[in-house]
PDB file of C-alpha atoms in Angstrom:
ATOM      1  CA  MET A   1      12.295 139.341  51.645  1.00  0.00           C
ATOM      2  CA  SER A   2       9.538 140.648  53.869  1.00  0.00           C
ATOM      3  CA  LEU A   3       8.677 144.317  53.972  1.00  0.00           C
ATOM      4  CA  ASN A   4      10.929 145.986  56.499  1.00  0.00           C
ATOM      5  CA  ALA A   5       8.789 147.342  59.325  1.00  0.00           C
ATOM      6  CA  GLN A   6      11.345 150.131  59.532  1.00  0.00           C
ATOM      7  CA  THR A   7      10.596 151.381  56.026  1.00  0.00           C
ATOM      8  CA  ARG A   8       8.719 154.644  56.504  1.00  0.00           C
ATOM      9  CA  TRP A   9       6.795 155.980  53.511  1.00  0.00           C
ATOM     10  CA  HIS A  10       6.197 159.711  53.040  1.00  0.00           C
ATOM     11  CA  THR A  11       4.049 161.101  50.220  1.00  0.00           C
ATOM     12  CA  PHE A  12       4.111 164.643  48.865  1.00  0.00           C
ATOM     13  CA  GLN A  13       1.702 166.561  46.662  1.00  0.00           C
ATOM     14  CA  SER A  14       4.170 168.369  44.410  1.00  0.00           C
ATOM     15  CA  GLN A  15       7.765 168.282  43.247  1.00  0.00           C
ATOM     16  CA  GLU A  16       8.378 171.502  45.124  1.00  0.00           C
ATOM     17  CA  GLU A  17       7.052 169.964  48.345  1.00  0.00           C
ATOM     18  CA  ILE A  18       9.242 166.858  48.156  1.00  0.00           C
ATOM     19  CA  ASN A  19      12.289 168.963  47.257  1.00  0.00           C
ATOM     20  CA  GLN A  20      11.745 171.229  50.261  1.00  0.00           C
ATOM     21  CA  ALA A  21      11.160 168.291  52.614  1.00  0.00           C
ATOM     22  CA  ALA A  22      14.361 166.632  51.410  1.00  0.00           C
ATOM     23  CA  LEU A  23      16.293 169.876  51.850  1.00  0.00           C
ATOM     24  CA  ASN A  24      15.004 170.275  55.394  1.00  0.00           C
ATOM     25  CA  ARG A  25      15.861 166.662  56.209  1.00  0.00           C
ATOM     26  CA  ILE A  26      19.426 167.038  54.940  1.00  0.00           C
ATOM     27  CA  LEU A  27      20.040 170.264  56.846  1.00  0.00           C
ATOM     28  CA  ALA A  28      18.575 168.775  60.056  1.00  0.00           C
ATOM     29  CA  ALA A  29      20.766 165.674  59.683  1.00  0.00           C
ATOM     30  CA  ALA A  30      23.795 167.927  59.194  1.00  0.00           C
ATOM     31  CA  ASP A  31      23.045 169.957  62.314  1.00  0.00           C
ATOM     32  CA  ALA A  32      22.586 166.796  64.396  1.00  0.00           C
ATOM     33  CA  ALA A  33      25.767 165.147  63.107  1.00  0.00           C
ATOM     34  CA  ILE A  34      27.896 168.250  63.561  1.00  0.00           C
ATOM     35  CA  ALA A  35      26.604 168.652  67.114  1.00  0.00           C
ATOM     36  CA  LYS A  36      27.445 165.010  67.861  1.00  0.00           C
ATOM     37  CA  HIS A  37      30.599 164.337  65.831  1.00  0.00           C
ATOM     38  CA  GLY A  38      31.874 167.725  64.680  1.00  0.00           C
ATOM     39  CA  SER A  39      31.356 166.642  61.065  1.00  0.00           C
ATOM     40  CA  PHE A  40      28.612 165.571  58.650  1.00  0.00           C
ATOM     41  CA  LEU A  41      29.145 162.647  56.280  1.00  0.00           C
ATOM     42  CA  ILE A  42      26.638 162.570  53.420  1.00  0.00           C
ATOM     43  CA  VAL A  43      26.425 160.164  50.470  1.00  0.00           C
ATOM     44  CA  LEU A  44      24.825 161.597  47.325  1.00  0.00           C
ATOM     45  CA  ALA A  45      22.622 160.043  44.657  1.00  0.00           C
ATOM     46  CA  GLY A  46      22.443 160.987  41.004  1.00  0.00           C
ATOM     47  CA  GLY A  47      19.252 161.783  39.135  1.00  0.00           C
ATOM     48  CA  SER A  48      16.884 164.652  38.443  1.00  0.00           C
ATOM     49  CA  THR A  49      15.155 164.802  41.837  1.00  0.00           C
ATOM     50  CA  PRO A  50      18.411 164.900  43.817  1.00  0.00           C
ATOM     51  CA  LYS A  51      19.699 167.553  41.382  1.00  0.00           C
ATOM     52  CA  ALA A  52      16.761 169.829  42.235  1.00  0.00           C
ATOM     53  CA  VAL A  53      17.484 169.341  45.945  1.00  0.00           C
ATOM     54  CA  TYR A  54      21.176 170.085  45.413  1.00  0.00           C
ATOM     55  CA  GLN A  55      20.221 173.318  43.649  1.00  0.00           C
ATOM     56  CA  LEU A  56      18.321 174.309  46.793  1.00  0.00           C
ATOM     57  CA  LEU A  57      21.316 173.371  48.948  1.00  0.00           C
ATOM     58  CA  ALA A  58      23.461 175.711  46.853  1.00  0.00           C
ATOM     59  CA  LYS A  59      21.386 178.599  48.258  1.00  0.00           C
ATOM     60  CA  ALA A  60      21.164 177.265  51.823  1.00  0.00           C
ATOM     61  CA  ASP A  61      23.026 178.491  54.884  1.00  0.00           C
ATOM     62  CA  ALA A  62      25.048 175.716  56.525  1.00  0.00           C
ATOM     63  CA  ASP A  63      28.336 175.113  58.305  1.00  0.00           C
ATOM     64  CA  TRP A  64      29.902 173.896  55.071  1.00  0.00           C
ATOM     65  CA  SER A  65      33.370 173.523  56.579  1.00  0.00           C
ATOM     66  CA  LYS A  66      32.131 170.456  58.481  1.00  0.00           C
ATOM     67  CA  TRP A  67      30.545 168.644  55.512  1.00  0.00           C
ATOM     68  CA  HIS A  68      32.177 165.582  53.924  1.00  0.00           C
ATOM     69  CA  VAL A  69      30.602 164.489  50.637  1.00  0.00           C
ATOM     70  CA  TYR A  70      30.648 161.034  49.020  1.00  0.00           C
ATOM     71  CA  HIS A  71      28.744 159.456  46.089  1.00  0.00           C
ATOM     72  CA  ASN A  72      26.804 156.207  46.159  1.00  0.00           C
ATOM     73  CA  ASP A  73      27.797 155.360  42.582  1.00  0.00           C
ATOM     74  CA  ASP A  74      29.078 156.760  39.320  1.00  0.00           C
ATOM     75  CA  ARG A  75      29.494 155.863  35.679  1.00  0.00           C
ATOM     76  CA  CYS A  76      32.881 155.047  34.144  1.00  0.00           C
ATOM     77  CA  LEU A  77      33.062 158.095  31.905  1.00  0.00           C
ATOM     78  CA  PRO A  78      35.444 161.075  31.643  1.00  0.00           C
ATOM     79  CA  VAL A  79      35.450 163.459  34.616  1.00  0.00           C
ATOM     80  CA  ASP A  80      33.682 166.217  32.678  1.00  0.00           C
ATOM     81  CA  HIS A  81      31.076 163.976  31.028  1.00  0.00           C
ATOM     82  CA  VAL A  82      27.528 165.287  31.418  1.00  0.00           C
ATOM     83  CA  GLU A  83      26.351 161.914  32.785  1.00  0.00           C
ATOM     84  CA  ARG A  84      28.839 161.786  35.647  1.00  0.00           C
ATOM     85  CA  ASN A  85      27.059 162.073  39.008  1.00  0.00           C
ATOM     86  CA  SER A  86      30.041 163.941  40.414  1.00  0.00           C
ATOM     87  CA  LYS A  87      29.841 166.594  37.687  1.00  0.00           C
ATOM     88  CA  MET A  88      26.099 167.044  38.247  1.00  0.00           C
ATOM     89  CA  ALA A  89      26.552 167.528  41.994  1.00  0.00           C
ATOM     90  CA  ARG A  90      29.382 170.003  41.509  1.00  0.00           C
ATOM     91  CA  ASP A  91      27.504 172.012  38.880  1.00  0.00           C
ATOM     92  CA  ALA A  92      24.257 172.105  40.850  1.00  0.00           C
ATOM     93  CA  TRP A  93      25.656 172.640  44.338  1.00  0.00           C
ATOM     94  CA  LEU A  94      29.185 171.830  45.432  1.00  0.00           C
ATOM     95  CA  SER A  95      30.935 174.445  43.279  1.00  0.00           C
ATOM     96  CA  HIS A  96      28.740 177.142  44.840  1.00  0.00           C
ATOM     97  CA  VAL A  97      29.410 176.553  48.559  1.00  0.00           C
ATOM     98  CA  ALA A  98      32.446 176.578  50.832  1.00  0.00           C
ATOM     99  CA  ILE A  99      32.942 172.850  51.391  1.00  0.00           C
ATOM    100  CA  PRO A 100      36.725 172.312  51.356  1.00  0.00           C
ATOM    101  CA  GLU A 101      37.805 170.528  48.179  1.00  0.00           C
ATOM    102  CA  SER A 102      39.608 167.920  50.298  1.00  0.00           C
ATOM    103  CA  GLN A 103      36.224 166.973  51.798  1.00  0.00           C
ATOM    104  CA  ILE A 104      34.501 166.329  48.448  1.00  0.00           C
ATOM    105  CA  HIS A 105      35.194 162.715  47.534  1.00  0.00           C
ATOM    106  CA  ASP A 106      34.274 161.988  43.918  1.00  0.00           C
ATOM    107  CA  ILE A 107      34.447 158.375  42.761  1.00  0.00           C
ATOM    108  CA  PRO A 108      37.417 158.204  40.344  1.00  0.00           C
ATOM    109  CA  ALA A 109      35.329 156.294  37.813  1.00  0.00           C
ATOM    110  CA  GLU A 110      37.409 157.678  34.949  1.00  0.00           C
ATOM    111  CA  LEU A 111      40.056 155.128  36.020  1.00  0.00           C
ATOM    112  CA  GLY A 112      37.761 152.269  35.007  1.00  0.00           C
ATOM    113  CA  ASN A 113      35.545 150.187  37.258  1.00  0.00           C
ATOM    114  CA  VAL A 114      38.215 147.951  38.809  1.00  0.00           C
ATOM    115  CA  ALA A 115      40.925 150.543  39.474  1.00  0.00           C
ATOM    116  CA  GLY A 116      38.356 153.196  40.417  1.00  0.00           C
ATOM    117  CA  ALA A 117      36.638 150.910  42.917  1.00  0.00           C
ATOM    118  CA  LEU A 118      39.971 150.048  44.525  1.00  0.00           C
ATOM    119  CA  ALA A 119      40.825 153.735  44.796  1.00  0.00           C
ATOM    120  CA  TYR A 120      37.451 154.649  46.319  1.00  0.00           C
ATOM    121  CA  SER A 121      37.685 151.790  48.819  1.00  0.00           C
ATOM    122  CA  GLU A 122      40.976 153.341  49.956  1.00  0.00           C
ATOM    123  CA  ILE A 123      39.246 156.709  50.350  1.00  0.00           C
ATOM    124  CA  LEU A 124      36.494 155.078  52.428  1.00  0.00           C
ATOM    125  CA  LYS A 125      38.925 153.098  54.595  1.00  0.00           C
ATOM    126  CA  GLY A 126      38.650 154.245  58.187  1.00  0.00           C
ATOM    127  CA  VAL A 127      35.719 156.590  57.472  1.00  0.00           C
ATOM    128  CA  ARG A 128      33.189 156.373  60.295  1.00  0.00           C
ATOM    129  CA  THR A 129      29.540 155.438  59.864  1.00  0.00           C
ATOM    130  CA  PHE A 130      27.852 157.738  57.362  1.00  0.00           C
ATOM    131  CA  ASP A 131      25.280 160.198  58.732  1.00  0.00           C
ATOM    132  CA  LEU A 132      22.925 160.260  55.734  1.00  0.00           C
ATOM    133  CA  VAL A 133      22.771 158.205  52.551  1.00  0.00           C
ATOM    134  CA  ILE A 134      20.569 159.557  49.746  1.00  0.00           C
ATOM    135  CA  LEU A 135      19.342 157.025  47.187  1.00  0.00           C
ATOM    136  CA  GLY A 136      17.101 156.917  44.149  1.00  0.00           C
ATOM    137  CA  LEU A 137      14.953 154.107  42.784  1.00  0.00           C
ATOM    138  CA  GLY A 138      15.068 152.879  39.198  1.00  0.00           C
ATOM    139  CA  GLU A 139      12.040 151.633  37.315  1.00  0.00           C
ATOM    140  CA  ASP A 140      13.559 148.149  37.588  1.00  0.00           C
ATOM    141  CA  GLY A 141      13.971 148.502  41.355  1.00  0.00           C
ATOM    142  CA  HIS A 142      17.701 149.218  41.288  1.00  0.00           C
ATOM    143  CA  THR A 143      19.362 151.678  43.641  1.00  0.00           C
ATOM    144  CA  ALA A 144      22.875 153.105  43.446  1.00  0.00           C
ATOM    145  CA  SER A 145      24.350 150.636  40.907  1.00  0.00           C
ATOM    146  CA  LEU A 146      22.859 147.572  42.596  1.00  0.00           C
ATOM    147  CA  PHE A 147      20.865 145.993  39.759  1.00  0.00           C
ATOM    148  CA  PRO A 148      18.333 143.142  39.614  1.00  0.00           C
ATOM    149  CA  GLY A 149      19.789 139.764  38.768  1.00  0.00           C
ATOM    150  CA  GLN A 150      23.351 140.736  39.622  1.00  0.00           C
ATOM    151  CA  ALA A 151      25.256 139.152  42.488  1.00  0.00           C
ATOM    152  CA  VAL A 152      25.649 141.358  45.561  1.00  0.00           C
ATOM    153  CA  ASP A 153      29.365 142.088  45.994  1.00  0.00           C
ATOM    154  CA  ASN A 154      30.313 143.068  49.538  1.00  0.00           C
ATOM    155  CA  SER A 155      34.010 142.286  49.139  1.00  0.00           C
ATOM    156  CA  ALA A 156      34.989 145.942  49.600  1.00  0.00           C
ATOM    157  CA  ASP A 157      33.504 149.337  50.478  1.00  0.00           C
ATOM    158  CA  ALA A 158      33.373 150.235  46.772  1.00  0.00           C
ATOM    159  CA  VAL A 159      32.985 147.595  44.097  1.00  0.00           C
ATOM    160  CA  PRO A 160      33.105 147.455  40.293  1.00  0.00           C
ATOM    161  CA  VAL A 161      29.907 146.918  38.321  1.00  0.00           C
ATOM    162  CA  PHE A 162      30.073 145.052  35.012  1.00  0.00           C
ATOM    163  CA  ASN A 163      27.365 144.681  32.374  1.00  0.00           C
ATOM    164  CA  SER A 164      25.021 147.269  33.833  1.00  0.00           C
ATOM    165  CA  PRO A 165      21.597 146.930  32.177  1.00  0.00           C
ATOM    166  CA  LYS A 166      21.666 150.714  31.791  1.00  0.00           C
ATOM    167  CA  PRO A 167      24.525 152.276  29.813  1.00  0.00           C
ATOM    168  CA  PRO A 168      27.348 152.673  30.378  1.00  0.00           C
ATOM    169  CA  ALA A 169      28.009 149.017  31.200  1.00  0.00           C
ATOM    170  CA  ASP A 170      30.907 149.803  33.546  1.00  0.00           C
ATOM    171  CA  ARG A 171      30.169 151.557  36.819  1.00  0.00           C
ATOM    172  CA  ILE A 172      31.347 151.772  40.414  1.00  0.00           C
ATOM    173  CA  THR A 173      29.052 151.568  43.425  1.00  0.00           C
ATOM    174  CA  ILE A 174      29.467 151.745  47.166  1.00  0.00           C
ATOM    175  CA  SER A 175      28.661 148.230  48.345  1.00  0.00           C
ATOM    176  CA  GLN A 176      25.394 147.289  50.003  1.00  0.00           C
ATOM    177  CA  LYS A 177      27.162 146.564  53.292  1.00  0.00           C
ATOM    178  CA  ARG A 178      28.834 149.982  53.385  1.00  0.00           C
ATOM    179  CA  LEU A 179      25.673 151.839  52.347  1.00  0.00           C
ATOM    180  CA  ASN A 180      23.918 150.145  55.270  1.00  0.00           C
ATOM    181  CA  ASP A 181      26.560 151.499  57.647  1.00  0.00           C
ATOM    182  CA  THR A 182      24.737 154.782  58.078  1.00  0.00           C
ATOM    183  CA  HIS A 183      22.558 156.538  60.636  1.00  0.00           C
ATOM    184  CA  GLU A 184      19.890 157.602  58.146  1.00  0.00           C
ATOM    185  CA  VAL A 185      18.731 156.613  54.663  1.00  0.00           C
ATOM    186  CA  MET A 186      16.507 158.768  52.478  1.00  0.00           C
ATOM    187  CA  PHE A 187      15.170 157.487  49.154  1.00  0.00           C
ATOM    188  CA  LEU A 188      13.838 160.096  46.713  1.00  0.00           C
ATOM    189  CA  VAL A 189      11.262 158.481  44.423  1.00  0.00           C
ATOM    190  CA  THR A 190       9.353 160.567  41.874  1.00  0.00           C
ATOM    191  CA  GLY A 191       7.322 159.832  38.759  1.00  0.00           C
ATOM    192  CA  ALA A 192       4.681 157.356  37.683  1.00  0.00           C
ATOM    193  CA  GLY A 193       7.373 155.256  36.009  1.00  0.00           C
ATOM    194  CA  LYS A 194       8.457 154.118  39.483  1.00  0.00           C
ATOM    195  CA  GLN A 195       4.990 152.734  40.371  1.00  0.00           C
ATOM    196  CA  GLU A 196       5.759 149.071  39.650  1.00  0.00           C
ATOM    197  CA  ALA A 197       9.006 149.188  41.632  1.00  0.00           C
ATOM    198  CA  VAL A 198       7.220 150.821  44.577  1.00  0.00           C
ATOM    199  CA  ASP A 199       4.408 148.254  44.418  1.00  0.00           C
ATOM    200  CA  ASN A 200       6.918 145.415  44.418  1.00  0.00           C
ATOM    201  CA  TRP A 201       8.822 146.943  47.315  1.00  0.00           C
ATOM    202  CA  ARG A 202       5.664 147.331  49.390  1.00  0.00           C
ATOM    203  CA  LYS A 203       4.594 143.739  48.587  1.00  0.00           C
ATOM    204  CA  GLY A 204       7.895 142.439  49.911  1.00  0.00           C
ATOM    205  CA  VAL A 205       9.431 141.528  46.562  1.00  0.00           C
ATOM    206  CA  ALA A 206      13.221 141.432  46.913  1.00  0.00           C
ATOM    207  CA  ILE A 207      14.128 144.300  44.585  1.00  0.00           C
ATOM    208  CA  PRO A 208      17.647 145.728  45.031  1.00  0.00           C
ATOM    209  CA  ALA A 209      16.324 148.738  46.987  1.00  0.00           C
ATOM    210  CA  THR A 210      15.281 146.368  49.798  1.00  0.00           C
ATOM    211  CA  LEU A 211      18.959 145.496  50.311  1.00  0.00           C
ATOM    212  CA  ILE A 212      19.373 148.857  52.013  1.00  0.00           C
ATOM    213  CA  GLN A 213      18.396 148.458  55.662  1.00  0.00           C
ATOM    214  CA  SER A 214      20.120 150.844  58.027  1.00  0.00           C
ATOM    215  CA  PRO A 215      19.854 150.167  61.780  1.00  0.00           C
ATOM    216  CA  ASN A 216      17.502 153.166  62.102  1.00  0.00           C
ATOM    217  CA  GLY A 217      15.326 152.163  59.176  1.00  0.00           C
ATOM    218  CA  VAL A 218      14.718 153.779  55.831  1.00  0.00           C
ATOM    219  CA  ASP A 219      12.634 156.792  54.820  1.00  0.00           C
ATOM    220  CA  VAL A 220      11.132 156.808  51.335  1.00  0.00           C
ATOM    221  CA  TYR A 221      10.004 160.229  50.064  1.00  0.00           C
ATOM    222  CA  CYS A 222       7.536 159.810  47.196  1.00  0.00           C
ATOM    223  CA  PHE A 223       5.815 162.038  44.678  1.00  0.00           C
ATOM    224  CA  GLY A 224       3.857 160.877  41.631  1.00  0.00           C
ATOM    225  CA  VAL A 225       3.310 157.289  42.792  1.00  0.00           C
ATOM    226  CA  VAL A 226       0.311 155.810  44.615  1.00  0.00           C
ATOM    227  CA  LEU A 227       0.933 153.934  47.855  1.00  0.00           C
ATOM    228  CA  SER A 228      -1.618 151.114  47.829  1.00  0.00           C
TER     229      SER A 228
END
């Protein structure tokens, strides 16, 4: 796959700088969506960099009543497990602001990957195009729970993942097709461990992250990697 001309790369000089830029981008996207649609539909990523941004959002001033929150993936673990993306987002941010509970849509991964994916597809049914999808990048080039060497399943808006190369083996992910149905995409990529994946991406190697191609392109926010 050739390098998408609509992949825009942004580099930052510190963790604080990338966190602040991501915060500003999210709040600007929210303002624009609320002005246009009366609501803001955001899809969250797991991971340490998003967590730091969510902690900033917890202190931000926003029209929380208009926010609708989804997750790009989650692990099939108990609801209160420390490695659940939904628990991280609630602890860092969502439990501290006035987003109505009915507008926070956790993936019911505790049901197992098949039943949970079916349930989340029902939740996503009829939901308009997302406003902003936040994604991370794994050292192997994966994003959400779209992993190298695994078939791309676009049979539903949310799909089960089996045999994940990272534990736990069972996961649920929003499908590539549905993640691409968004106005904006922001990848948060930090740490030297991501260098090889970034190099491959920029060379046009078909890593899973390159599956995400929204109509308005993709913005990749980077800290700790060199863009050659």
